[in-house]
Every structure is written in C-alpha cells, then in structure tokens.
PDB file of C-alpha atoms in Angstrom:
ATOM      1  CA  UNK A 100     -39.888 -78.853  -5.657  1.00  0.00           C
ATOM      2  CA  UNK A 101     -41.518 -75.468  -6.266  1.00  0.00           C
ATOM      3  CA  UNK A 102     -40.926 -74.802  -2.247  1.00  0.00           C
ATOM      4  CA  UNK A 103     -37.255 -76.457  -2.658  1.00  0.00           C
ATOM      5  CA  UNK A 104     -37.037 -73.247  -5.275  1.00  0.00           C
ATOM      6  CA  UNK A 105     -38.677 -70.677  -3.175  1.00  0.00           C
ATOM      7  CA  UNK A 106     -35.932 -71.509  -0.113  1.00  0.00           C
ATOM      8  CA  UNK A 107     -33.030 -71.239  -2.373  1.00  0.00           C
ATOM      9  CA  UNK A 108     -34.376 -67.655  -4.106  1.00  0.00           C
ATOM     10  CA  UNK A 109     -34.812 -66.493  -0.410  1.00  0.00           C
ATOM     11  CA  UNK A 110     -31.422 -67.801   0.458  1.00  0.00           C
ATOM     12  CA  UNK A 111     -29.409 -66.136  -2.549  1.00  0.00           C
ATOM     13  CA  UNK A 112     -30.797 -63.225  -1.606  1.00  0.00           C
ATOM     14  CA  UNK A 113     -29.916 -63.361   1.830  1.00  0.00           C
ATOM     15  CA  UNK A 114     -26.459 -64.429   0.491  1.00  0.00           C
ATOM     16  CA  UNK A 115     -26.170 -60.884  -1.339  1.00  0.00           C
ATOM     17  CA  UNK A 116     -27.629 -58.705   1.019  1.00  0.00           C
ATOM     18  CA  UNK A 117     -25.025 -60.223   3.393  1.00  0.00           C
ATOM     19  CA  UNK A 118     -22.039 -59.377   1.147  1.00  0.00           C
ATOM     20  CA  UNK A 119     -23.360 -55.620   0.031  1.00  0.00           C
ATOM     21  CA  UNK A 120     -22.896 -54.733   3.373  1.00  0.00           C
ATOM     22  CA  UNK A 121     -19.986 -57.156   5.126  1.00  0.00           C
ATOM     23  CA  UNK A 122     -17.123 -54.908   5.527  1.00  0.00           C
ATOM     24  CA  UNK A 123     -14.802 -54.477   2.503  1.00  0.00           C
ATOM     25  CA  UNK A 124     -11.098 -55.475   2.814  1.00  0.00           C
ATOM     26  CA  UNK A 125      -9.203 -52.575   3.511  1.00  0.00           C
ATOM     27  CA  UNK A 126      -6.860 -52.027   0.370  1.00  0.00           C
ATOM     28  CA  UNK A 127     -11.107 -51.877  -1.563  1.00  0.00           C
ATOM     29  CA  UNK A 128     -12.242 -49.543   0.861  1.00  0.00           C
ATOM     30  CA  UNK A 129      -9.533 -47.020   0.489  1.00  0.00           C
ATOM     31  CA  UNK A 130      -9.565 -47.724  -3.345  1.00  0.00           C
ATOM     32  CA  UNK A 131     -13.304 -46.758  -3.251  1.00  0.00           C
ATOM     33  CA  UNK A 132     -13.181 -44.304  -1.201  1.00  0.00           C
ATOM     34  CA  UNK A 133     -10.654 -42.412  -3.685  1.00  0.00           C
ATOM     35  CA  UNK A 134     -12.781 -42.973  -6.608  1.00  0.00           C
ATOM     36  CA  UNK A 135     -15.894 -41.408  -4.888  1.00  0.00           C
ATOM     37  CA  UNK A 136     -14.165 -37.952  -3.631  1.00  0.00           C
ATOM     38  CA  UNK A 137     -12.488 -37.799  -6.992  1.00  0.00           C
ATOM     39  CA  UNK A 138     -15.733 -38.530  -8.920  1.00  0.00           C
ATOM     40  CA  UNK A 139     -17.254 -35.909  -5.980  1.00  0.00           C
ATOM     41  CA  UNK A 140     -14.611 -33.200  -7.417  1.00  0.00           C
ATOM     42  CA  UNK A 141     -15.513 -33.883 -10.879  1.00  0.00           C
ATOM     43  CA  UNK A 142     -19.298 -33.279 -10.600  1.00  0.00           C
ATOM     44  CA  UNK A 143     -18.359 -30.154  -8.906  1.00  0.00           C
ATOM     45  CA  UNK A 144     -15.548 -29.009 -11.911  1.00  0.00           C
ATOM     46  CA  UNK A 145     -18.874 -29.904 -13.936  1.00  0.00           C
ATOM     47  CA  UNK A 146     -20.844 -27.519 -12.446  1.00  0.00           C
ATOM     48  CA  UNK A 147     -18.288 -24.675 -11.774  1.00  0.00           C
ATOM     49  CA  UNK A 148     -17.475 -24.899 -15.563  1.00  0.00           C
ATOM     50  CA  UNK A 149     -21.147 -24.678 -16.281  1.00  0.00           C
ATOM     51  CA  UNK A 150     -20.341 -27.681 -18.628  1.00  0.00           C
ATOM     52  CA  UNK A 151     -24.007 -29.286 -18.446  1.00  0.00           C
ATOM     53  CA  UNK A 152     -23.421 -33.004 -18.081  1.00  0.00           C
ATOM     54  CA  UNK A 153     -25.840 -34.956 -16.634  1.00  0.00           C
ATOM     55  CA  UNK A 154     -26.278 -38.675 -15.908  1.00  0.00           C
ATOM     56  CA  UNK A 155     -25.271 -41.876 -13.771  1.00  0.00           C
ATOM     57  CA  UNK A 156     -21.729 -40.787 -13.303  1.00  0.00           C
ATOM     58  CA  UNK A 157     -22.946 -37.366 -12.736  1.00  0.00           C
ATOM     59  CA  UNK A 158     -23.626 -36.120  -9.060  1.00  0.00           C
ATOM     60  CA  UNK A 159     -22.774 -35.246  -5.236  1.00  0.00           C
ATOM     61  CA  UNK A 160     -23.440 -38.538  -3.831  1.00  0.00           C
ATOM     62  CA  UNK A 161     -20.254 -39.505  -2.585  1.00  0.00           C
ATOM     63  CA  UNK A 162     -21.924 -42.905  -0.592  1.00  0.00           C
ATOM     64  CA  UNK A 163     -23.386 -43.647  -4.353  1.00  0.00           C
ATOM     65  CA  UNK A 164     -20.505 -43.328  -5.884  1.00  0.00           C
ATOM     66  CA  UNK A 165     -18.516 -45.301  -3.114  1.00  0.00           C
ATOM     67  CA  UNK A 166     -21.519 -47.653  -2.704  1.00  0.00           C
ATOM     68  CA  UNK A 167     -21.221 -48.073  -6.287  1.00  0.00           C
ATOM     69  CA  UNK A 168     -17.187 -48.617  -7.003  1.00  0.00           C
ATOM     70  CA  UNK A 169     -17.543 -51.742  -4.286  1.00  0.00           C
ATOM     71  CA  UNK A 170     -19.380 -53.914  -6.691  1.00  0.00           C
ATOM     72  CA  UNK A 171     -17.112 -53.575  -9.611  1.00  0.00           C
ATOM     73  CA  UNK A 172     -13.703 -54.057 -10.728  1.00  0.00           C
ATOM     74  CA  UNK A 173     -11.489 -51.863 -10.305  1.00  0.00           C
ATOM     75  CA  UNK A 174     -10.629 -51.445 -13.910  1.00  0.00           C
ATOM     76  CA  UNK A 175     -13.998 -50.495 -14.484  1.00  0.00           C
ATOM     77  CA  UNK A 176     -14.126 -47.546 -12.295  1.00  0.00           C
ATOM     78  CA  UNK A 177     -10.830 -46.360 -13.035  1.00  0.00           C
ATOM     79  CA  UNK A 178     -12.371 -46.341 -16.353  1.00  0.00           C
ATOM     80  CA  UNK A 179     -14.957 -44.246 -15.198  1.00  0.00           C
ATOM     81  CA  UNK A 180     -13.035 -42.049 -14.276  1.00  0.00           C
ATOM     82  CA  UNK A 181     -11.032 -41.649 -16.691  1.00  0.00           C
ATOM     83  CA  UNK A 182     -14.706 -40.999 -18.674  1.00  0.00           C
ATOM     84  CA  UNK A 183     -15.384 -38.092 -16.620  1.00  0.00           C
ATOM     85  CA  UNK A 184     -11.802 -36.374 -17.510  1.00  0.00           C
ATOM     86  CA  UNK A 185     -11.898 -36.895 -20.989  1.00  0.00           C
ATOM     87  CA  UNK A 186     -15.255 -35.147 -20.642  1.00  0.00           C
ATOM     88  CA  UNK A 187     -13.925 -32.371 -18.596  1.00  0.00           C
ATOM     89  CA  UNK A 188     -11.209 -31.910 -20.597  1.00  0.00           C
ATOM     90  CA  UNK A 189     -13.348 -31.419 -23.759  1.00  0.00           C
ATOM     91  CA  UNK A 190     -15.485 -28.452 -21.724  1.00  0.00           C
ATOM     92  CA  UNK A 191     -13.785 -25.276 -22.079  1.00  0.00           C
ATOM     93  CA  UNK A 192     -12.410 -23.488 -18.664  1.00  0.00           C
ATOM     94  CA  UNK A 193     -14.241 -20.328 -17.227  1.00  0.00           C
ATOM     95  CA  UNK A 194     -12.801 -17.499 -18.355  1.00  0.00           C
ATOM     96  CA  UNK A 195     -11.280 -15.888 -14.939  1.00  0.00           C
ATOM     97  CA  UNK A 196     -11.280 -11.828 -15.936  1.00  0.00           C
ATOM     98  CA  UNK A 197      -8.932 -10.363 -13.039  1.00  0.00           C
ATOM     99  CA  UNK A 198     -10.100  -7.376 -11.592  1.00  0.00           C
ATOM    100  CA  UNK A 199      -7.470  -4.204 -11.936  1.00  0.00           C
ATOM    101  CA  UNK A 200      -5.898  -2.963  -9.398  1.00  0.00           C
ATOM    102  CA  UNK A 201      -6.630   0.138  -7.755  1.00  0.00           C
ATOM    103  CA  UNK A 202      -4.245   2.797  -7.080  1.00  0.00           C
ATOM    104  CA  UNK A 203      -2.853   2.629  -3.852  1.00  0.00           C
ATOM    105  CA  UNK A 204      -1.672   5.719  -3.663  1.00  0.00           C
ATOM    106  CA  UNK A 205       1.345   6.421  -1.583  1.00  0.00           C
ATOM    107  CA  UNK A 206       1.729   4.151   1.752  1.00  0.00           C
ATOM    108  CA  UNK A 207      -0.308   5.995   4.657  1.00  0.00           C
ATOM    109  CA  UNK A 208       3.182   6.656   5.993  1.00  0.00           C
ATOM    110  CA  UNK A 209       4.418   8.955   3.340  1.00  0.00           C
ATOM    111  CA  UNK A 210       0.916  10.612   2.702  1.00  0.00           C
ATOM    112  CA  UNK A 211       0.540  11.875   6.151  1.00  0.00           C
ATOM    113  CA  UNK A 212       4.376  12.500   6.300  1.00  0.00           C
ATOM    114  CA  UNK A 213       4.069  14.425   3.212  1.00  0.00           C
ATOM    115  CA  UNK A 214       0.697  16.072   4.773  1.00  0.00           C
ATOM    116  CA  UNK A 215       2.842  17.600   7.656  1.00  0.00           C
ATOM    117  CA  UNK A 216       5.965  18.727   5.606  1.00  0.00           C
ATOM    118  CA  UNK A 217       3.392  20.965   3.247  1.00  0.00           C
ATOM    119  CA  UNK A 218       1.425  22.183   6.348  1.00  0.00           C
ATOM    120  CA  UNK A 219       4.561  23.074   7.927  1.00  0.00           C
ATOM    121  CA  UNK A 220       5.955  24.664   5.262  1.00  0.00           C
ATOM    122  CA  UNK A 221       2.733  26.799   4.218  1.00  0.00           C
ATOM    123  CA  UNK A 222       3.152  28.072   8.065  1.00  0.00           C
ATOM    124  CA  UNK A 223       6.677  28.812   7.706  1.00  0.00           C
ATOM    125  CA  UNK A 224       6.188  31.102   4.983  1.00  0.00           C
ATOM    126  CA  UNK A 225       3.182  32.704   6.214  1.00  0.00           C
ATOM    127  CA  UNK A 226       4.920  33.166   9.527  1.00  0.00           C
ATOM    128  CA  UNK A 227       7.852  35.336   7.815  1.00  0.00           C
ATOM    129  CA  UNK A 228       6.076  36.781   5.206  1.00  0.00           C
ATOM    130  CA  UNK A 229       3.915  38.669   7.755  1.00  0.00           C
ATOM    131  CA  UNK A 230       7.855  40.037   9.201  1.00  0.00           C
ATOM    132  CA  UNK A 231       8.305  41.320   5.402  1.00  0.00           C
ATOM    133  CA  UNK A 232      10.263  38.164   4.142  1.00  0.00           C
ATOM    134  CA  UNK A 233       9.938  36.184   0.921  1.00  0.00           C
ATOM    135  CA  UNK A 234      10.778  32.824   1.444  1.00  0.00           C
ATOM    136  CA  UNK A 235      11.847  31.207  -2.383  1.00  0.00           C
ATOM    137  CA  UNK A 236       9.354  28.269  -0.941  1.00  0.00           C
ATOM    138  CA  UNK A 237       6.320  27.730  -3.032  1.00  0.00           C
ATOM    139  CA  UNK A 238       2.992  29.053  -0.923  1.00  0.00           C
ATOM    140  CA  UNK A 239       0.518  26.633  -1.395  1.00  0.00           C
ATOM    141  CA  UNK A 240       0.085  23.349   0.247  1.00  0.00           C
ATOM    142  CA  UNK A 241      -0.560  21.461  -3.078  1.00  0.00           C
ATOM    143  CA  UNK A 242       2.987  22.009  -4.761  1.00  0.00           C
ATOM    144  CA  UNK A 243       4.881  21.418  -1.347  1.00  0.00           C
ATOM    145  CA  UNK A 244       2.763  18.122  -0.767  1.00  0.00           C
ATOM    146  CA  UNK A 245       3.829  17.187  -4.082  1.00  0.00           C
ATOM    147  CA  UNK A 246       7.682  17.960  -3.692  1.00  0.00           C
ATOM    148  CA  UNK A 247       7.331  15.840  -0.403  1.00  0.00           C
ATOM    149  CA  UNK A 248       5.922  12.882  -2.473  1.00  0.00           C
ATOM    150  CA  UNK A 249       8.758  13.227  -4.874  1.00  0.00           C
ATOM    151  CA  UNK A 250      11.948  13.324  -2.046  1.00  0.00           C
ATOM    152  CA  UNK A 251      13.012  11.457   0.516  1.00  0.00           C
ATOM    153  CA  UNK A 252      11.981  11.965   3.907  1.00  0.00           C
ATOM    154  CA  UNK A 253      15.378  13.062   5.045  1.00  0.00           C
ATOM    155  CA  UNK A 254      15.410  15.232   1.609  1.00  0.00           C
ATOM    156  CA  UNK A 255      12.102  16.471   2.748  1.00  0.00           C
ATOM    157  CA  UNK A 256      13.429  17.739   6.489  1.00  0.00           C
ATOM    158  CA  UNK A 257      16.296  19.458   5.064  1.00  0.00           C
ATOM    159  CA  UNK A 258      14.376  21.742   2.998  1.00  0.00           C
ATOM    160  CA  UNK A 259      12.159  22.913   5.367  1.00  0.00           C
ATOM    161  CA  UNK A 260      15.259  23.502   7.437  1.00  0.00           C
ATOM    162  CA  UNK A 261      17.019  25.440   5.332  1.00  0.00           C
ATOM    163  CA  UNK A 262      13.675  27.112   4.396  1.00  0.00           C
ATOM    164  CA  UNK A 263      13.709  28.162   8.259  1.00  0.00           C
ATOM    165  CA  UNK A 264      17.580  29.253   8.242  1.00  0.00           C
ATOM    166  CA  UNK A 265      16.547  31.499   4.860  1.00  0.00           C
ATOM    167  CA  UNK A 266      13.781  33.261   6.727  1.00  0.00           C
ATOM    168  CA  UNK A 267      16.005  33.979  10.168  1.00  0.00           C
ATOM    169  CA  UNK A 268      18.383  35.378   7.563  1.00  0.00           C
ATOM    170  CA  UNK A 269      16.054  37.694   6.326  1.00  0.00           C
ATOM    171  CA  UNK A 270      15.299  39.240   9.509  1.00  0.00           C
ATOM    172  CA  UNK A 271      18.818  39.477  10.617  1.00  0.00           C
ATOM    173  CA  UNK A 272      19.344  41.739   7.511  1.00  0.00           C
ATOM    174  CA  UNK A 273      16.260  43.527   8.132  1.00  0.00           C
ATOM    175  CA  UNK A 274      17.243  44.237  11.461  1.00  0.00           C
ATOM    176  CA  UNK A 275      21.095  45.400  10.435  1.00  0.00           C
ATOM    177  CA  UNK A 276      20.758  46.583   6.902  1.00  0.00           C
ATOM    178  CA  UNK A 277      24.053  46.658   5.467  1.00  0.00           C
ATOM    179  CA  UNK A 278      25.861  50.140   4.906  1.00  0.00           C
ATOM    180  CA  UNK A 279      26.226  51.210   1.383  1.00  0.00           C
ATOM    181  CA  UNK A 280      29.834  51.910   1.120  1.00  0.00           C
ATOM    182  CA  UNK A 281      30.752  55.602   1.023  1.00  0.00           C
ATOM    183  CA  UNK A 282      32.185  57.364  -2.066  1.00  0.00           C
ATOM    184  CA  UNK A 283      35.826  57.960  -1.342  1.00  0.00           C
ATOM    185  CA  UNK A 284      36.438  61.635  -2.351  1.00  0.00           C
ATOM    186  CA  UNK A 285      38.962  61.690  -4.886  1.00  0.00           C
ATOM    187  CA  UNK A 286      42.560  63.364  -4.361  1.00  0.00           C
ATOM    188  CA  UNK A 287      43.808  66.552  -4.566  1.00  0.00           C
ATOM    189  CA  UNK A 288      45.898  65.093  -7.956  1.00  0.00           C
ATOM    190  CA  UNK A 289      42.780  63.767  -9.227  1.00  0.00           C
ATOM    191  CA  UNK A 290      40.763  66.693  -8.814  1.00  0.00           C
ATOM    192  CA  UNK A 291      43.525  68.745 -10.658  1.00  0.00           C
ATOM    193  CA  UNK A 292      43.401  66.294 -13.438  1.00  0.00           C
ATOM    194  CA  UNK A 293      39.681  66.362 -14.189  1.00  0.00           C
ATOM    195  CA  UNK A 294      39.432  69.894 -13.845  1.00  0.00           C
ATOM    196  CA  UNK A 295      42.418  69.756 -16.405  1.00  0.00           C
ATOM    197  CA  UNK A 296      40.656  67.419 -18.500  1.00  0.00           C
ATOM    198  CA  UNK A 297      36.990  69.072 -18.384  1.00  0.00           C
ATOM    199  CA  UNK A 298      38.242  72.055 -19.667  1.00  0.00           C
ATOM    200  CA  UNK A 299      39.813  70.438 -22.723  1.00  0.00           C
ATOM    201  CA  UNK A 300      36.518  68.707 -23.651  1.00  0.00           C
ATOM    202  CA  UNK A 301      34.598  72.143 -23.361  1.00  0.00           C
ATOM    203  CA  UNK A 302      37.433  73.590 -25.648  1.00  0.00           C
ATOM    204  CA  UNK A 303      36.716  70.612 -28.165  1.00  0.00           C
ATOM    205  CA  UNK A 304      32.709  70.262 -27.869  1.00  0.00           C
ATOM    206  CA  UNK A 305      33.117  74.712 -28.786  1.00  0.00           C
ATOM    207  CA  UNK A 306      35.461  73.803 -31.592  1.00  0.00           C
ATOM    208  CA  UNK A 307      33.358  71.395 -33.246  1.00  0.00           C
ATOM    209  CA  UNK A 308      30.375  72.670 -32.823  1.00  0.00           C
ATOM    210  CA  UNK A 309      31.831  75.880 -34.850  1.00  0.00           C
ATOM    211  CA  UNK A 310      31.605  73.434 -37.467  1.00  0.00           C
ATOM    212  CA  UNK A 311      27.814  71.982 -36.802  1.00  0.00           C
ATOM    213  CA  UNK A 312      28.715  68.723 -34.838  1.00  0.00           C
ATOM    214  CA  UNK A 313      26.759  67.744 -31.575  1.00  0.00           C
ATOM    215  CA  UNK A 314      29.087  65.290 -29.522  1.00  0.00           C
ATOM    216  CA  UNK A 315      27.729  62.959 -27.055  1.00  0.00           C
ATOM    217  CA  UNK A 316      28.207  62.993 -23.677  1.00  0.00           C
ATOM    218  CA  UNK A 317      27.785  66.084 -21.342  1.00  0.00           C
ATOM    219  CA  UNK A 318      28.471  69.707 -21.932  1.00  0.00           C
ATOM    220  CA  UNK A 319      28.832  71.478 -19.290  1.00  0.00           C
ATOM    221  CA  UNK A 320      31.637  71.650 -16.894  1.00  0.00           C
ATOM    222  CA  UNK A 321      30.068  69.841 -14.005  1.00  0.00           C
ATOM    223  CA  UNK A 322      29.094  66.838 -16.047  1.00  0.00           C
ATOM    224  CA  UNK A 323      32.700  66.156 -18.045  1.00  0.00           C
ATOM    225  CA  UNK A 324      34.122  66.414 -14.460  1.00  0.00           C
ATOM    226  CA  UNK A 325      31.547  64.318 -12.998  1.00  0.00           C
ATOM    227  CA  UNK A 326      32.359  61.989 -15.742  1.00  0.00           C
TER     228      UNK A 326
END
C-alpha cells in the first residue's frame, strides 16, 4: 500500500508539471500576457513616482507575472490589478517643473539681415560725411541695427535708399550752390519817395528832441532811407 501511495504522489506530480507548462489556450495566453505588461508598467509608474512599494505584486518580471496570471482566475488578477491602481492612484505624481524658455532672439534671418542694413548704413554716412555731408541717419551701428529689428525688411531697404538719394543730393548742391537772389534796385519813384520821407523823419527826430525825447529807430539820413 505504502508503494501504491508513493506511485500516485509521483504521478500527481507528473500530472502538474505537465499542465504548468502544456500550452495555454489562446484567448488565456493573450489575457495573461496583458496582465503582465500592464503589471510591468505599473512597477515602473512605482518607481518613476518614487512611491516605495514593495512586495509580490511588485517587480520587472514580466514571465513571473505572466507565469503567475496562468494559474488563477481571471477575476483574481484583474483584481490585482486593479490593487496596484488604487495604490498608484493614492501616490502623489512627480512634480514636472518646466524649464523656461530662453530668448530666441530674432530668427537668424532677420539678425544678420538687420546686421547688414546697420553696416551698410554706418558706411553710407561715413562715405558722405568725409564729402562734407550730414546724412539725418543715426551714426552708430547699434541704433540702426535696432531700427532694422523694429521695420520690415522692405521698410528697412527703403531707408537706406533714400538715405543714399539724401547724400547724392547733398553733393549736387555742393557742387552748384544756389545763387542768392540779387537785390532789385529800387525805382527812380521810389528813390524820390524815401528821400522825401527821410527827410521828414530827420525834421521830426530834431523837433522832438527840442523837447528831450529819443525816438527809436535810426537817425541819420542813410539809415531812415535804408529803412
């Protein structure tokens, strides 16, 4: 009898050896195979949210956890994981601080855009103020780089053409200065008439001055005729 016992240990055994590692129908095997990558991504949400659980249903070992799910119902491992989210759920989320964002700046396009319109315009004005000309232009290359950041690029080529059409302007007048116009001499009636009327003011500025008063104005001849 005690040998009749020994065969049928041995042979139970056997038995479950044989089913832990016949294949699985397939509906189980996908089943379990869910379970274990989701219990897989768990662990790792456990780790990445520094949360500290430990235990049984705690790990990497995605064959463990499959290994695992194929002896059990499957009301018991969705239970387990189910477990695990409640858990996760209660551990509070890494606080994600963003990092600021640097300044750009201005697009490469419009900084070395803006580089050439101030370089160009620095040599303009150099280029005529060595001919005697003032452009209105500022000098420097810091407030024309500036003005370029602040304008369009067409704005920006427009201004340094008509900075170009104000210097060739300049020389043209330095080369023909313009003619003051002459005095026209007045006429012969004219003349009469402030000789006529110089005289009277002399004749007043004596008579008052008889009396102490200074008028204003000129007192000679030339001057009241003049004036």
């Amino acid at each position: 009898m005690a040998h009749h016992g020994i065969r049928t240990v041995s042979f139970l055994s056997l038995s479950l050896s044989f089913l832990a590692f016949a294949p699985l129908p397939q509906a189980q095997a996908g089943f379990c195979a869910r379970y274990a990558n989701t219990a897989v991504w768990q662990q790792r949400e456990n780790i990445r949210r520094n949360c500290g659980y430990r235990g049984k249903r705690w790990h990497l070992n995605r064959g463990g956890h499959r290994l695992w799910c194929q002896f059990v119902p499957r009301k018991v491992a969705d239970r387990e994981t189910r477990i695990r989210n409640r858990m996760l759920a209660r551990c509070p989320k890494l606080t994600v601080i963003k990092p600021r964002r640097p300044n750009p700046g201005p697009p490469p396009n419009m900084a070395d855009r803006c580089r050439d319109y101030a370089n160009r315009v620095v040599e303009v004005y150099n280029r005529y103020a060595r001919r005697g000309c003032r452009l209105s232009a500022p000098r420097g290359f810091t407030p024309n780089y500036a003005y370029c950041k602040r304008v369009s690029a067409m704005q920006a080529r427009q201004a340094l053409a008509n900075l170009e059409a104000e210097g060739e302007a300049c020389l043209a007048n330095r080369r023909n200065p313009p003619v003051p116009a002459r005095r026209r001499a007045p006429s012969a009636q004219k003349q009469t008439t402030c000789r006529l009327d110089a005289r009277e003011a002399l004749n007043l500025i004596g008579h008052y001055r008889k009396y102490g008063c200074s008028l204003p104005g000129p007192h000679d001849f030339t001057g009241l005729y003049e004036a």
